[in-house]
Structures are given as C-alpha cells and as structure tokens.
Coordinates of C-alpha atoms and ligand atoms in Angstrom, one line a residue:
M1 CA -30.7 9.5 64.7
S2 CA -33.6 8.2 63.0
D3 CA -35.6 9.3 59.9
L4 CA -38.7 8.6 58.4
H5 CA -40.3 8.8 55.2
V6 CA -43.7 9.6 54.8
S7 CA -44.4 8.4 51.4
L8 CA -47.9 9.9 50.5
G9 CA -46.6 10.6 46.2
E10 CA -46.5 14.6 45.5
R11 CA -47.0 15.0 49.2
S12 CA -44.5 13.1 50.2
Y13 CA -41.8 14.5 53.6
D14 CA -39.4 13.3 56.2
I15 CA -39.7 13.0 59.3
I16 CA -36.6 14.5 60.9
N17 CA -35.8 12.5 64.4
R18 CA -31.7 13.7 65.6
R19 CA -31.0 15.4 69.2
G20 CA -30.0 18.9 68.5
S21 CA -32.1 18.7 64.8
L22 CA -34.1 22.4 65.9
A23 CA -30.7 24.5 65.6
Q24 CA -30.3 23.3 62.8
C25 CA -33.7 23.4 60.9
G26 CA -32.7 26.8 59.0
P27 CA -31.1 24.4 56.5
L28 CA -33.3 20.9 57.1
A29 CA -36.3 23.1 55.7
A30 CA -33.8 25.1 53.3
K31 CA -33.6 21.4 51.7
V32 CA -37.4 21.3 51.5
L33 CA -38.9 25.6 50.7
R34 CA -38.6 27.9 47.6
G35 CA -39.4 30.9 49.5
K36 CA -37.4 33.8 51.3
K37 CA -40.5 34.8 54.1
V38 CA -40.6 32.0 56.9
F39 CA -43.7 33.0 59.1
V40 CA -42.9 31.1 62.4
I41 CA -46.0 30.3 64.3
S42 CA -45.7 29.9 67.6
D43 CA -47.4 30.5 72.1
S44 CA -46.2 32.0 74.8
G45 CA -45.2 29.6 76.8
V46 CA -42.5 28.0 73.8
A47 CA -41.3 31.1 71.5
P48 CA -39.9 32.6 74.6
L49 CA -37.6 28.8 75.6
Y50 CA -37.3 28.1 71.6
G51 CA -38.2 30.9 69.5
D52 CA -34.3 32.4 69.4
T53 CA -33.0 29.2 68.0
V54 CA -35.4 29.1 65.3
L55 CA -35.4 32.4 63.9
D56 CA -31.3 32.3 64.1
S57 CA -30.8 29.7 62.4
L58 CA -33.6 30.2 59.5
R59 CA -32.0 33.6 59.3
G60 CA -28.7 31.5 59.1
A61 CA -29.8 29.4 56.2
G62 CA -30.6 33.0 54.2
F63 CA -34.4 32.7 55.6
A64 CA -36.1 36.0 56.7
P65 CA -38.4 34.6 59.9
S66 CA -40.4 36.8 62.0
L67 CA -42.0 35.4 65.1
L68 CA -46.3 35.4 65.0
T69 CA -47.4 33.9 69.1
V70 CA -50.5 33.4 70.5
P71 CA -51.8 32.8 73.5
A72 CA -50.5 29.7 75.6
G73 CA -54.2 27.0 75.8
E74 CA -56.6 25.7 73.0
S75 CA -58.5 29.0 73.8
S76 CA -56.8 29.7 71.6
K77 CA -57.0 27.3 68.2
C78 CA -60.2 29.5 67.4
P79 CA -61.2 31.2 64.2
A80 CA -60.7 34.3 66.3
Q81 CA -57.5 33.7 66.3
L82 CA -57.2 31.9 62.5
A83 CA -58.7 35.4 61.5
S84 CA -56.0 37.2 63.4
L85 CA -52.8 34.6 62.0
W86 CA -54.3 35.1 58.6
E87 CA -54.4 38.9 58.3
A88 CA -51.0 39.4 59.7
L89 CA -49.1 37.4 57.1
A90 CA -50.7 39.5 54.6
A91 CA -49.9 42.4 56.3
G92 CA -46.4 40.2 56.3
G93 CA -46.2 40.3 52.5
V94 CA -47.5 37.0 52.6
T95 CA -46.6 35.4 48.9
R96 CA -47.8 31.7 47.5
S97 CA -44.2 30.7 47.9
D98 CA -43.9 31.2 51.4
C99 CA -43.8 29.1 54.0
V100 CA -45.5 29.1 57.3
V101 CA -43.5 27.2 60.5
A102 CA -45.1 25.7 63.6
L103 CA -43.5 25.9 66.3
G104 CA -45.2 24.2 69.5
G105 CA -47.8 21.7 70.7
G106 CA -50.7 20.2 68.9
M107 CA -52.6 23.3 69.2
V108 CA -50.1 25.4 67.8
G109 CA -49.7 22.9 65.3
D110 CA -53.2 22.8 64.9
L111 CA -53.7 25.9 64.3
A112 CA -50.5 27.1 62.1
G113 CA -51.4 24.1 60.2
F114 CA -54.3 25.5 58.8
V115 CA -53.4 28.7 58.6
A116 CA -50.5 27.4 55.9
A117 CA -53.9 25.6 54.0
T118 CA -55.7 28.7 53.8
I119 CA -53.7 31.7 53.2
L120 CA -53.9 32.4 49.9
R121 CA -55.2 28.9 49.0
G122 CA -52.0 26.9 50.6
V123 CA -48.2 28.2 51.3
D124 CA -45.8 25.6 52.3
F125 CA -46.0 24.4 55.6
V126 CA -43.6 23.3 58.6
Q127 CA -44.8 21.5 61.5
I128 CA -41.5 21.4 64.4
P129 CA -43.3 19.7 67.1
T130 CA -42.7 20.7 70.8
T131 CA -44.1 18.0 73.2
L132 CA -44.6 14.6 73.2
L133 CA -48.0 14.0 72.0
A134 CA -46.7 16.6 69.2
Q135 CA -44.0 14.8 68.4
V136 CA -46.0 11.5 68.3
D137 CA -49.3 12.2 66.5
S138 CA -50.1 15.6 65.7
S139 CA -47.8 17.1 63.6
V140 CA -47.2 13.8 61.6
G141 CA -50.6 13.0 59.5
G142 CA -52.1 15.6 58.3
K143 CA -54.8 16.9 60.3
V144 CA -55.1 20.5 60.8
A145 CA -58.2 22.5 62.4
V146 CA -59.5 24.7 64.8
D147 CA -62.3 23.7 67.5
L148 CA -65.4 25.5 67.5
E149 CA -67.8 25.7 70.2
A150 CA -70.0 23.2 69.5
G151 CA -67.2 20.9 69.5
K152 CA -63.0 20.5 69.4
N153 CA -61.9 20.4 65.4
L154 CA -64.4 20.3 64.3
A155 CA -63.3 23.4 60.8
G156 CA -60.8 21.5 59.7
S157 CA -58.8 20.4 56.5
F158 CA -56.3 17.6 55.4
Y159 CA -53.1 19.0 54.7
Q160 CA -49.9 17.6 54.9
P161 CA -46.2 20.0 56.1
K162 CA -43.2 19.6 53.3
L163 CA -41.3 19.0 56.6
V164 CA -41.3 17.3 60.4
I165 CA -38.4 18.6 62.3
M166 CA -38.8 16.4 65.8
D167 CA -35.6 17.4 68.3
P168 CA -35.6 14.7 71.8
D169 CA -33.8 16.5 73.7
V170 CA -36.5 19.6 73.6
L171 CA -38.4 17.0 75.7
S172 CA -36.6 17.1 78.7
S173 CA -38.2 20.4 79.0
L174 CA -42.2 19.1 79.4
P175 CA -43.5 19.1 83.4
D176 CA -44.5 16.3 84.0
R177 CA -48.0 16.2 83.2
A178 CA -47.3 17.3 80.0
F179 CA -45.0 14.2 79.4
H180 CA -47.3 11.7 80.8
D181 CA -50.6 13.7 78.3
G182 CA -47.5 12.1 75.5
M183 CA -47.4 8.7 77.4
A184 CA -50.7 7.8 76.6
E185 CA -51.0 7.8 72.3
V186 CA -48.2 6.5 73.1
I187 CA -49.5 3.6 75.0
K188 CA -52.2 3.2 72.1
Y189 CA -50.5 2.5 68.6
G190 CA -48.5 -0.6 71.1
C191 CA -52.5 -0.7 71.6
I192 CA -53.7 -0.8 68.3
W193 CA -50.3 -1.9 66.7
D194 CA -47.7 -3.9 67.7
E195 CA -48.1 -5.6 71.5
A196 CA -44.0 -5.9 71.6
L197 CA -43.5 -2.0 71.8
F198 CA -46.2 -2.4 74.7
E199 CA -43.8 -4.6 76.8
R200 CA -41.3 -2.6 76.1
L201 CA -43.6 0.1 77.7
A202 CA -44.8 -1.7 80.5
A203 CA -41.3 -2.1 81.4
L204 CA -38.9 0.5 80.7
R205 CA -42.5 1.7 84.3
N206 CA -41.7 5.5 84.1
R207 CA -40.5 8.6 82.4
A208 CA -36.9 8.3 83.1
G209 CA -37.1 5.5 81.2
I210 CA -38.7 6.3 78.6
E211 CA -36.5 9.4 78.0
A212 CA -33.4 7.3 78.2
V213 CA -34.3 5.6 75.4
V214 CA -37.1 8.7 73.4
E215 CA -36.3 9.0 69.5
E216 CA -36.4 5.2 69.4
I217 CA -39.8 5.6 71.2
T218 CA -40.9 8.0 69.0
T219 CA -39.7 6.9 65.7
S220 CA -41.6 3.1 66.7
C221 CA -44.9 5.9 67.7
C222 CA -44.7 7.7 64.4
D223 CA -43.3 4.8 62.3
I224 CA -46.8 2.9 63.3
K225 CA -48.2 6.1 61.9
R226 CA -46.4 6.6 58.9
Q227 CA -47.8 3.6 57.6
I228 CA -51.1 3.7 58.9
V229 CA -52.2 7.4 56.7
E230 CA -49.9 5.7 54.0
Q231 CA -52.8 3.4 53.2
D232 CA -55.2 5.9 54.7
E233 CA -54.6 10.0 54.4
L234 CA -58.1 10.8 54.3
D235 CA -59.7 9.0 57.0
T236 CA -62.4 7.2 55.4
G237 CA -61.4 3.8 57.1
L238 CA -57.4 2.2 58.5
R239 CA -56.4 5.9 59.7
M240 CA -59.5 5.0 62.0
L241 CA -57.9 3.3 64.6
L242 CA -56.0 5.8 66.2
N243 CA -58.8 7.1 67.4
F244 CA -59.2 3.8 69.7
G245 CA -60.5 5.1 73.5
H246 CA -61.2 9.0 71.5
T247 CA -64.1 7.8 72.3
F248 CA -65.7 8.1 75.2
G249 CA -61.7 10.5 75.7
H250 CA -63.9 13.2 74.0
V251 CA -67.1 12.8 76.7
Y252 CA -64.7 13.9 78.8
E253 CA -62.7 15.7 77.1
K254 CA -66.0 18.3 76.4
A255 CA -67.9 17.1 80.3
Y256 CA -65.3 18.3 82.0
R257 CA -65.2 21.4 79.3
Y258 CA -61.6 21.2 78.5
E259 CA -60.2 22.6 82.2
T260 CA -59.5 19.2 84.3
Y261 CA -58.3 16.5 81.9
T262 CA -56.0 16.9 79.9
H263 CA -56.7 15.0 76.2
G264 CA -53.7 12.5 76.7
E265 CA -55.9 11.7 80.7
A266 CA -58.9 11.8 78.0
V267 CA -57.3 9.3 76.9
A268 CA -56.3 6.4 78.6
A269 CA -59.3 6.6 80.4
G270 CA -61.1 6.5 77.0
M271 CA -58.8 3.1 76.2
V272 CA -59.9 1.2 79.7
A273 CA -63.4 2.2 79.4
A274 CA -63.1 0.8 75.8
A275 CA -61.5 -2.0 76.4
R276 CA -63.7 -2.7 79.1
L277 CA -67.0 -2.7 76.5
G278 CA -64.8 -5.1 74.1
E279 CA -65.0 -7.7 76.8
K280 CA -68.1 -7.2 77.0
M281 CA -69.2 -7.4 74.0
D282 CA -66.9 -10.3 73.6
H283 CA -65.3 -8.1 71.0
T284 CA -62.3 -8.6 73.7
E285 CA -60.2 -10.9 74.9
S286 CA -60.1 -10.9 78.1
G287 CA -57.5 -9.7 81.0
T288 CA -57.4 -6.4 78.4
A289 CA -58.6 -3.4 80.8
A290 CA -56.6 -4.7 83.4
R291 CA -52.8 -4.9 81.7
I292 CA -54.1 -1.1 79.6
E293 CA -55.2 -0.1 83.5
A294 CA -51.9 -1.1 84.5
I295 CA -49.4 0.7 82.2
L296 CA -51.4 3.4 82.4
Q297 CA -50.8 3.6 86.0
S298 CA -47.3 2.9 86.2
Y299 CA -47.1 6.5 84.0
H300 CA -49.4 8.7 86.8
L301 CA -52.0 8.4 83.6
P302 CA -56.5 8.0 85.4
T303 CA -58.1 4.6 84.6
E304 CA -61.4 6.2 85.2
I305 CA -63.3 9.2 84.7
N306 CA -67.4 9.4 85.4
A307 CA -69.6 11.5 83.1
P308 CA -73.0 12.1 83.3
R309 CA -74.9 9.7 81.2
T310 CA -76.2 12.3 79.0
A311 CA -72.7 13.5 77.9
Y312 CA -72.8 10.4 75.9
A313 CA -75.5 11.3 73.7
E314 CA -73.8 14.7 73.4
T315 CA -71.1 14.3 71.8
M316 CA -71.4 11.8 69.6
N317 CA -74.0 12.4 68.3
L318 CA -70.5 14.9 66.6
D319 CA -67.9 12.7 67.0
K320 CA -66.9 12.0 63.2
K321 CA -67.1 7.9 63.0
S322 CA -71.2 9.0 64.0
L323 CA -72.9 7.1 61.0
G324 CA -76.5 8.3 61.6
S325 CA -78.5 6.8 64.5
D326 CA -74.9 4.2 64.7
I327 CA -70.9 5.2 65.3
R328 CA -67.8 2.9 64.5
F329 CA -66.4 2.0 67.0
V330 CA -62.7 1.6 67.7
F331 CA -62.4 -2.7 70.1
L332 CA -59.1 -3.6 70.6
E333 CA -59.3 -7.6 69.6
R334 CA -56.6 -8.3 71.9
I335 CA -53.3 -6.2 72.6
G336 CA -51.3 -5.5 69.4
K337 CA -55.2 -6.0 67.2
A338 CA -57.5 -2.9 67.1
N339 CA -60.7 -3.1 64.7
P340 CA -63.5 -1.0 64.0
V341 CA -67.2 -1.8 64.4
R342 CA -70.9 -1.1 63.4
L343 CA -72.4 -0.3 66.3
S344 CA -75.7 1.5 66.7
K345 CA -75.5 4.0 69.1
E346 CA -77.9 2.7 71.4
E347 CA -76.9 -1.2 71.7
L348 CA -73.7 1.3 73.1
F349 CA -75.0 3.2 75.2
A350 CA -77.2 0.1 77.0
K351 CA -74.2 -0.9 77.7
L352 CA -72.5 1.3 79.4
Ligands
LIG1 N1 -54.9 12.1 65.2 C1 -56.2 10.9 64.6 C2 -55.0 10.9 62.7 O1 -54.6 11.8 62.8 O2 -56.3 10.7 62.4

C-alpha cells in the first residue's frame, strides 16, 4: 500500500494506490462524497472489463450508480461527446451533491473531468485510472479538457478530483503497446526530477521488471507530480517541466493525425529531440540524449520521428508555452534536472 496526499488547501485529496482498490472503490469514495447518485463515465474498452466491479462496489456502499459508456479512442474527447454527457446527466437528474467517476485511461479522465467541472458549474469528481499513463500523469493534478479541430486539449479547465483510486492489478490487462506508452511518461519523471529513478528504470529493463515493483514506480511518479502541482497548480511556472519532450511530441502526434503514434511514443521521440537540441545549444550535458535513447529502446519506444518542417511552426504556435514569437522550451540540464528556457521560435527552428 502506498498512498499519497495532494495538499491544495480546500482542493486537497488522496491518491490511493493499492492492489484490489477497484473492488473497494465504494467504501473509499464514501469517505469523501456527499450525494447518492454517481455517474460512472467509461469507454467501450474499459467498461466491459471493470464496469461491474465498480458499480457493485458503489452499490454496496449505498450509492445509486449508473454507467455511461463512450466509444473508446481519442475521438470521443470532443465537444459533441461532452454535450451528450451533459444531457445524459441532466436527464438522470444530477444535483450539485452528486458525483462523476472517471473509469478509464487519459481520454476518459479528461472528458469526464470536464463534464464534472461544468455540469451545474461543478460536481464532485473521482478518478479511477486504468492505464499506466493515466495513473502516473493525467489522473493527478486536475487538468481536464476536450480536443478541438485545431488541436488537442484546447478547451479545458483545472478541476481537482476529490479522490484518485489506482489499482496496480488493472495494469496487467494492458496490451504491451499501452504499457510502454505509459513508460514514456514514467521515464520523463526520471529525466526531469530524479536521476535515481531513471537509473532504477534502466536497471529494471522491461515490462516484467517494472510490473514486479509497479506500485513503487507509480507512487514515485505521482509523488513527483504531487510536489510539482502543490507548488504550481495552475501551470504558470514549475509545472511546465512536466512538458519535457511534449513540445516536439505534440508536433509528431499532430503531423501523423494522432493515428500513427501514441502520446507516449511521440513524447519519447520528443525527449530525445529536446535533449539533442539542448546538447547542440549548450543547455544540456553531453551524453544525455544517448542515455535517454538507450532506456527508451529497452521499453520498445521510438527514439526518432520525422515530421515536415511546416508541422513545427503550425503546432508550436498553438502550444500553451508559446509567447508570441517566443516559446518556453523545457531543456534538461542533465538527467534528473530540467529548466524552462525562453527561446525565439526562429532560433529554435533554425537549429532543427
Ligand atoms: N500532464 C501535464 C500536467 O499535468 O501538467
């Protein structure tokens, strides 16, 4: 058992990280929720696997749960799906004391979180992340959003959950590609914050190695994210470090229309590109990119993705770290230490 507490004043909450916690979600949620109705939002991939367990546990704890299922895939994280969930909750008689539960990966968490943040101007929200990526990143810290035609996560909000329940057992049902997708974000924490974690991940070598100690690894990642979010909940400074590898990663994802590469795969190649650029511009200790490449290869993640030159400007102009003709770019000083640096986009594009 390795639980954490995110301290954000009135918006504080626990992260429960325990084997078997999925089947205990009812009693765990009962400690923090006020109302009776619980709208569990999930997707067509996850609901058949875990929907009954979650609903049974909620019923057993005295809640009146209902399950709303959206099609699996990023295309469900859109304004039309958001509106149809608003209507479903309204038709289900939602009141201010009721609750939305997100049961699934990052797509479900972001969408359900935005529903919770906006229906009746905000109802209680519980995250039950079922992917490695969602457990170590998107379920913690309160970023909720939908995608627009112009780009990912462009309409959203900060809305902290009342509780995060993560069950390490659910990760064993993930296909290899989805597990490795999450490993990119796990490795990112080692890169930006904790060299010992980076070395440990390198020594664990593969999925089997990680799974043997997965609770410790996910707790280490969430603890880093907790420290960052506690200092910069609204993403005006330190939290930007979590975007290491993401500036280029978003370019790759978008250039391939979010079809060819998963988020983690794009971020993996983005971390190598950022480290190479950092070495070229003397922001990063030499040899850093090679160390990142080696660890990514052991987790079957790409170390290089090509995108047309026009894709860089197109994506970066919409980047949240963009400041007119400049951008705040996250460089590693070395493994375990990251710094944001303000650069002109022109200077950056010239080095690509
Ligand atoms: N996923 C980046 C953040 O939560 O800030």
